[in-house]
Amino acid sequence: MKIFNTFNNSSTITGFVLLGFPCTREGQILLFVLFLIVYCLTLLGNGSIVCAVRWDQRLHTPMYILLANFSFLEIWYVNSTVPNMLANFLSETKVISFSGCFLQFYFFFSLGSTECFFLAVMAFDRYLAICRPLHYPSIMTGRLCTHLVVTCWVLGFLWFLIPISIISQMSFCGSRIIDHFLCDPGPLLALTCIRAPAVELTSSTLSSLLLFIPFIFIMGSYTLVLRAVLKVPSAAGRRKAFSTCGSHLAVVSLFYGSVMVMYISPTSEHEAGMQKIVTLFYSVLTPLINPVIYSLRNKDMKQAMKKLLSCDS
């Protein structure tokens, strides 16, 4: 196979080799079909939410505007990895160019950073709606919602800009083989000619801050929400309050549950196979599941979806 020749002549490679999921040719084709279906369903599900919020006037509220931006983000999140993964399944060399690798690196981590910020802002929105219902319209105005959305996007795309720029200027030696399906900082730093502890520390610190600051904020918001909900006298009122938060909590649990497995447990325990599986879960499967969670648990969204589908038919 050409891929073995590529490994043996890796000194002539102008980029990197992404191993992806090594298996037989038939297995590669099967994985291609499987991930193509997942990719199309993800685009369809998240695109439907964006369209439903865009076209249904009843959903022109901060909660659904944030949700539409989150779904739009998920579309680009999967676009940063899956198309290249699909091409890799059919490729015999599995080579990604130097610029292509670092563009993927930048967009994947920038969109992941933006997702963390959006989850925190959505938790803040639910806190205001439940704990400050009378002041909610005056606080969460369209202007503030727009500012929060813009801040999430800008901050997300600036968060890892400097470390990625520095890593892209470093020299890489050896095989240039990355045992992953995307350009991840760990394997990339392992291929550098000279160890750069300062860059590794900076990257690790930014990752930790990105994960823990929004996560603590989300947990704090929902602690206050839980206290407020438990004080509601009627069971119906408590159910309604919980239902407005259930979808978001489920999405937070899926995303942070998988990410924490990667970044909290000791690095030595992360075999390449486990890294791929966990990364696959939060980068590919979670964007597929999120539209289902938001659609099934939200009455207004279900009605908007039905209206959208009836218009299409």
Coordinates of C-alpha atoms in Angstrom, one line a residue:
M1 CA 0.0 0.0 0.0
K2 CA 1.1 3.6 -0.7
I3 CA 0.7 4.5 2.9
F4 CA 3.6 2.3 4.0
N5 CA 5.8 3.9 1.3
T6 CA 4.7 7.2 2.7
F7 CA 5.9 6.3 6.2
N8 CA 9.2 4.9 4.9
N9 CA 9.8 8.1 2.9
S10 CA 8.4 10.5 5.5
S11 CA 11.4 12.8 5.2
T12 CA 10.0 13.9 1.8
I13 CA 6.6 14.8 3.2
T14 CA 5.8 18.5 3.1
G15 CA 3.0 18.1 5.7
F16 CA 1.9 15.5 8.1
V17 CA 0.4 12.0 8.0
L18 CA -2.9 11.5 9.9
L19 CA -3.2 7.9 10.7
G20 CA -6.9 8.2 11.5
F21 CA -8.5 4.8 12.1
P22 CA -6.1 2.2 10.6
C23 CA -8.0 -0.9 9.2
T24 CA -8.5 -2.8 6.0
R25 CA -9.7 -1.1 2.8
E26 CA -13.2 -2.5 3.3
G27 CA -13.2 -1.2 6.9
Q28 CA -12.2 2.3 5.7
I29 CA -15.1 2.4 3.2
L30 CA -17.5 1.2 5.9
L31 CA -16.3 4.0 8.2
F32 CA -16.6 6.5 5.3
V33 CA -20.2 5.6 4.8
L34 CA -21.0 5.6 8.5
F35 CA -19.4 9.0 9.2
L36 CA -20.9 10.5 6.0
I37 CA -24.4 9.6 7.3
V38 CA -23.5 11.1 10.7
Y39 CA -22.2 14.2 9.0
C40 CA -25.3 14.7 6.9
L41 CA -27.6 14.2 9.8
T42 CA -25.6 16.6 11.9
L43 CA -25.9 19.3 9.2
L44 CA -29.6 18.6 8.8
G45 CA -30.4 18.7 12.5
N46 CA -28.5 21.8 13.4
G47 CA -29.5 23.6 10.1
S48 CA -33.1 22.9 10.9
I49 CA -32.8 24.6 14.3
V50 CA -31.1 27.6 12.7
C51 CA -33.9 27.8 10.1
A52 CA -36.7 27.3 12.6
V53 CA -35.4 30.2 14.8
R54 CA -34.8 32.4 11.8
W55 CA -38.3 31.9 10.3
D56 CA -40.5 31.6 13.4
Q57 CA -41.2 34.9 15.0
R58 CA -42.2 33.3 18.3
L59 CA -38.6 32.1 18.7
H60 CA -37.0 35.6 18.3
T61 CA -36.1 35.7 22.0
P62 CA -32.6 35.6 23.6
M63 CA -32.9 31.9 24.6
Y64 CA -33.5 30.8 21.0
I65 CA -31.2 33.3 19.4
L66 CA -28.4 31.8 21.6
L67 CA -29.6 28.3 20.6
A68 CA -29.5 29.2 16.9
N69 CA -26.0 30.5 17.2
F70 CA -25.0 27.4 19.1
S71 CA -26.4 25.2 16.3
F72 CA -24.6 27.3 13.7
L73 CA -21.4 26.8 15.7
E74 CA -21.9 23.1 15.7
I75 CA -22.3 23.0 11.9
W76 CA -18.8 24.6 11.6
Y77 CA -17.4 22.5 14.4
V78 CA -18.0 19.3 12.5
N79 CA -16.9 21.0 9.2
S80 CA -13.5 21.6 10.8
T81 CA -12.8 17.8 11.1
V82 CA -15.3 15.5 9.3
P83 CA -14.7 16.5 5.7
N84 CA -10.9 15.9 6.0
M85 CA -11.7 12.7 8.0
L86 CA -13.9 11.5 5.1
A87 CA -11.2 12.2 2.5
N88 CA -8.7 10.5 4.7
F89 CA -10.8 7.3 4.7
L90 CA -10.5 7.1 0.9
S91 CA -6.9 8.3 0.7
E92 CA -4.0 5.9 0.4
T93 CA -1.3 8.4 1.6
K94 CA -3.4 10.1 4.3
V95 CA -1.2 13.3 4.0
I96 CA -2.5 16.7 5.2
S97 CA -0.5 19.7 4.2
F98 CA 1.3 21.9 6.7
S99 CA -1.0 24.8 6.2
G100 CA -4.1 22.5 6.2
C101 CA -3.0 20.9 9.5
F102 CA -2.6 24.2 11.3
L103 CA -5.8 25.7 9.8
Q104 CA -7.7 22.7 11.1
F105 CA -5.9 23.0 14.5
Y106 CA -6.9 26.7 14.7
F107 CA -10.5 26.3 13.7
F108 CA -11.2 23.2 15.7
F109 CA -9.9 24.6 18.9
S110 CA -11.3 28.1 18.3
L111 CA -14.8 26.6 17.6
G112 CA -14.4 24.4 20.7
S113 CA -13.5 27.5 22.8
T114 CA -16.5 29.3 21.4
E115 CA -18.7 26.4 22.4
C116 CA -17.5 26.6 26.0
F117 CA -18.3 30.3 26.1
F118 CA -21.8 29.8 24.6
L119 CA -22.6 27.1 27.1
A120 CA -21.7 29.5 29.9
V121 CA -23.8 32.4 28.4
M122 CA -26.8 30.0 27.9
A123 CA -26.5 29.0 31.5
F124 CA -26.5 32.7 32.5
D125 CA -29.7 33.2 30.3
R126 CA -31.5 30.4 32.2
Y127 CA -30.4 31.8 35.5
L128 CA -31.9 35.2 34.7
A129 CA -35.1 33.6 33.3
I130 CA -35.7 31.5 36.5
C131 CA -34.1 33.5 39.3
R132 CA -34.9 37.0 38.1
P133 CA -38.0 36.5 36.0
L134 CA -39.4 40.0 36.6
H135 CA -36.1 41.7 35.6
Y136 CA -35.3 39.3 32.8
P137 CA -36.8 41.4 29.9
S138 CA -35.0 44.5 31.1
I139 CA -31.7 42.8 31.6
M140 CA -31.5 40.3 28.7
T141 CA -32.3 42.8 26.0
G142 CA -31.7 42.3 22.3
R143 CA -28.7 44.6 22.6
L144 CA -27.1 42.6 25.5
C145 CA -27.8 39.3 23.7
T146 CA -26.1 40.6 20.6
H147 CA -23.1 41.7 22.6
L148 CA -22.8 38.3 24.4
V149 CA -23.0 36.4 21.0
V150 CA -20.3 38.6 19.5
T151 CA -18.1 38.3 22.6
C152 CA -18.4 34.5 22.5
W153 CA -17.3 34.3 18.8
V154 CA -14.5 36.9 19.1
L155 CA -13.1 35.5 22.4
G156 CA -13.3 32.0 21.1
F157 CA -11.3 32.8 18.0
L158 CA -8.7 34.8 20.0
W159 CA -8.2 32.3 22.8
F160 CA -5.6 29.9 21.2
L161 CA -4.4 32.3 18.5
I162 CA -1.0 33.0 20.0
P163 CA 0.0 29.4 21.0
I164 CA -1.1 28.1 17.6
S165 CA 0.9 30.8 15.8
I166 CA 4.0 29.9 17.9
I167 CA 3.6 26.2 17.3
S168 CA 3.2 26.7 13.5
Q169 CA 6.6 28.5 13.4
M170 CA 8.4 25.6 15.1
S171 CA 10.5 23.0 13.3
F172 CA 9.3 19.5 13.0
C173 CA 11.5 16.4 12.8
G174 CA 11.1 12.7 12.5
S175 CA 8.3 10.7 10.9
R176 CA 5.7 13.5 11.0
I177 CA 3.1 10.8 11.6
I178 CA 0.2 11.9 13.8
D179 CA -1.7 8.9 15.3
H180 CA -5.0 10.8 15.3
F181 CA -7.8 11.8 12.9
L182 CA -7.1 15.5 13.4
C183 CA -4.1 17.8 14.1
D184 CA -4.0 17.8 17.9
P185 CA -1.5 19.9 19.9
G186 CA -0.1 16.9 21.9
P187 CA 1.1 14.9 18.9
L188 CA 2.2 18.0 17.1
L189 CA 4.4 19.1 20.0
A190 CA 5.8 15.6 20.2
L191 CA 7.1 16.0 16.7
T192 CA 9.0 19.2 17.2
C193 CA 12.8 19.1 16.9
I194 CA 13.3 20.9 20.2
R195 CA 11.2 20.6 23.3
A196 CA 9.4 23.8 24.1
P197 CA 8.2 23.6 27.8
A198 CA 7.0 27.2 27.8
V199 CA 4.7 26.6 24.8
E200 CA 3.4 23.4 26.3
L201 CA 2.7 25.1 29.6
T202 CA 1.0 28.0 27.9
S203 CA -1.2 25.7 25.9
S204 CA -2.0 23.6 28.9
T205 CA -2.9 26.6 31.0
L206 CA -5.1 28.1 28.4
S207 CA -6.9 24.8 28.0
S208 CA -7.4 24.5 31.7
L209 CA -8.7 28.0 32.1
L210 CA -11.0 27.6 29.1
L211 CA -12.5 24.4 30.6
F212 CA -12.8 25.3 34.2
I213 CA -13.8 29.0 34.2
P214 CA -17.0 28.4 32.1
F215 CA -17.7 25.1 33.9
I216 CA -17.5 26.7 37.3
F217 CA -19.7 29.5 36.1
I218 CA -22.3 27.0 34.7
M219 CA -22.3 25.0 37.9
G220 CA -22.7 28.1 39.9
S221 CA -25.6 29.3 37.7
Y222 CA -27.5 26.0 38.0
T223 CA -26.9 25.8 41.8
L224 CA -28.7 29.1 42.1
V225 CA -31.4 27.9 39.6
L226 CA -31.9 24.7 41.7
R227 CA -32.3 26.7 44.9
A228 CA -34.9 28.9 43.2
V229 CA -36.8 26.0 41.7
L230 CA -37.0 24.1 45.0
K231 CA -38.7 27.1 46.5
V232 CA -41.5 27.1 43.9
P233 CA -44.6 25.9 45.7
S234 CA -46.4 24.0 42.9
A235 CA -45.1 20.8 41.3
A236 CA -46.2 22.0 37.9
G237 CA -44.1 25.2 38.3
R238 CA -41.1 23.1 39.3
R239 CA -41.5 20.8 36.3
K240 CA -41.8 23.8 33.9
A241 CA -38.7 25.4 35.4
F242 CA -36.7 22.2 35.2
S243 CA -37.8 21.5 31.6
T244 CA -36.4 24.9 30.4
C245 CA -33.0 23.9 31.8
G246 CA -33.0 20.1 31.1
S247 CA -31.9 20.4 27.5
H248 CA -29.0 22.7 28.2
L249 CA -27.9 20.6 31.2
A250 CA -27.9 17.5 29.0
V251 CA -25.7 19.2 26.4
V252 CA -23.3 20.5 29.1
S253 CA -23.1 17.0 30.6
L254 CA -22.3 15.4 27.2
F255 CA -19.7 18.0 26.2
Y256 CA -17.9 18.5 29.5
G257 CA -18.2 14.8 30.5
S258 CA -16.2 13.7 27.5
V259 CA -13.8 16.6 27.5
M260 CA -13.0 16.2 31.3
V261 CA -12.0 12.6 30.6
M262 CA -9.3 13.9 28.3
Y263 CA -8.0 16.8 30.4
I264 CA -8.5 15.8 34.0
S265 CA -7.2 12.2 34.1
P266 CA -3.4 11.8 33.9
T267 CA -2.0 12.2 30.4
S268 CA -0.1 8.9 30.7
E269 CA -3.4 7.0 30.8
H270 CA -4.4 8.4 27.4
E271 CA -3.6 5.7 24.8
A272 CA -4.0 6.9 21.2
G273 CA -7.1 4.8 20.7
M274 CA -8.8 6.3 23.8
Q275 CA -7.9 9.8 22.7
K276 CA -9.5 9.2 19.3
I277 CA -12.7 7.8 20.8
V278 CA -13.2 10.6 23.3
T279 CA -12.3 13.3 20.8
L280 CA -14.7 11.7 18.3
F281 CA -17.5 11.8 20.9
Y282 CA -17.3 15.5 21.8
S283 CA -16.4 16.7 18.3
V284 CA -18.6 14.5 16.1
L285 CA -21.3 12.6 18.0
T286 CA -22.2 15.5 20.5
P287 CA -23.1 17.9 17.6
L288 CA -25.3 15.1 16.2
I289 CA -27.1 14.5 19.5
N290 CA -27.6 18.2 20.5
P291 CA -30.4 19.0 18.0
V292 CA -32.3 15.9 19.1
I293 CA -32.1 16.9 22.8
Y294 CA -33.2 20.5 22.1
S295 CA -36.0 19.4 19.7
L296 CA -37.5 16.6 21.8
R297 CA -37.4 18.5 25.2
N298 CA -38.8 21.8 24.0
K299 CA -42.4 22.3 23.0
D300 CA -41.9 25.6 21.2
M301 CA -39.0 24.1 19.2
K302 CA -41.0 21.0 18.3
Q303 CA -43.9 23.2 17.0
A304 CA -41.4 25.3 15.0
M305 CA -39.8 22.2 13.5
K306 CA -43.2 20.8 12.5
K307 CA -44.1 24.2 10.9
L308 CA -40.7 24.2 9.1
L309 CA -41.2 20.6 7.8
S310 CA -44.8 21.3 6.7
C311 CA -43.6 24.3 4.7
D312 CA -40.9 22.3 3.1
S313 CA -43.3 19.6 2.1

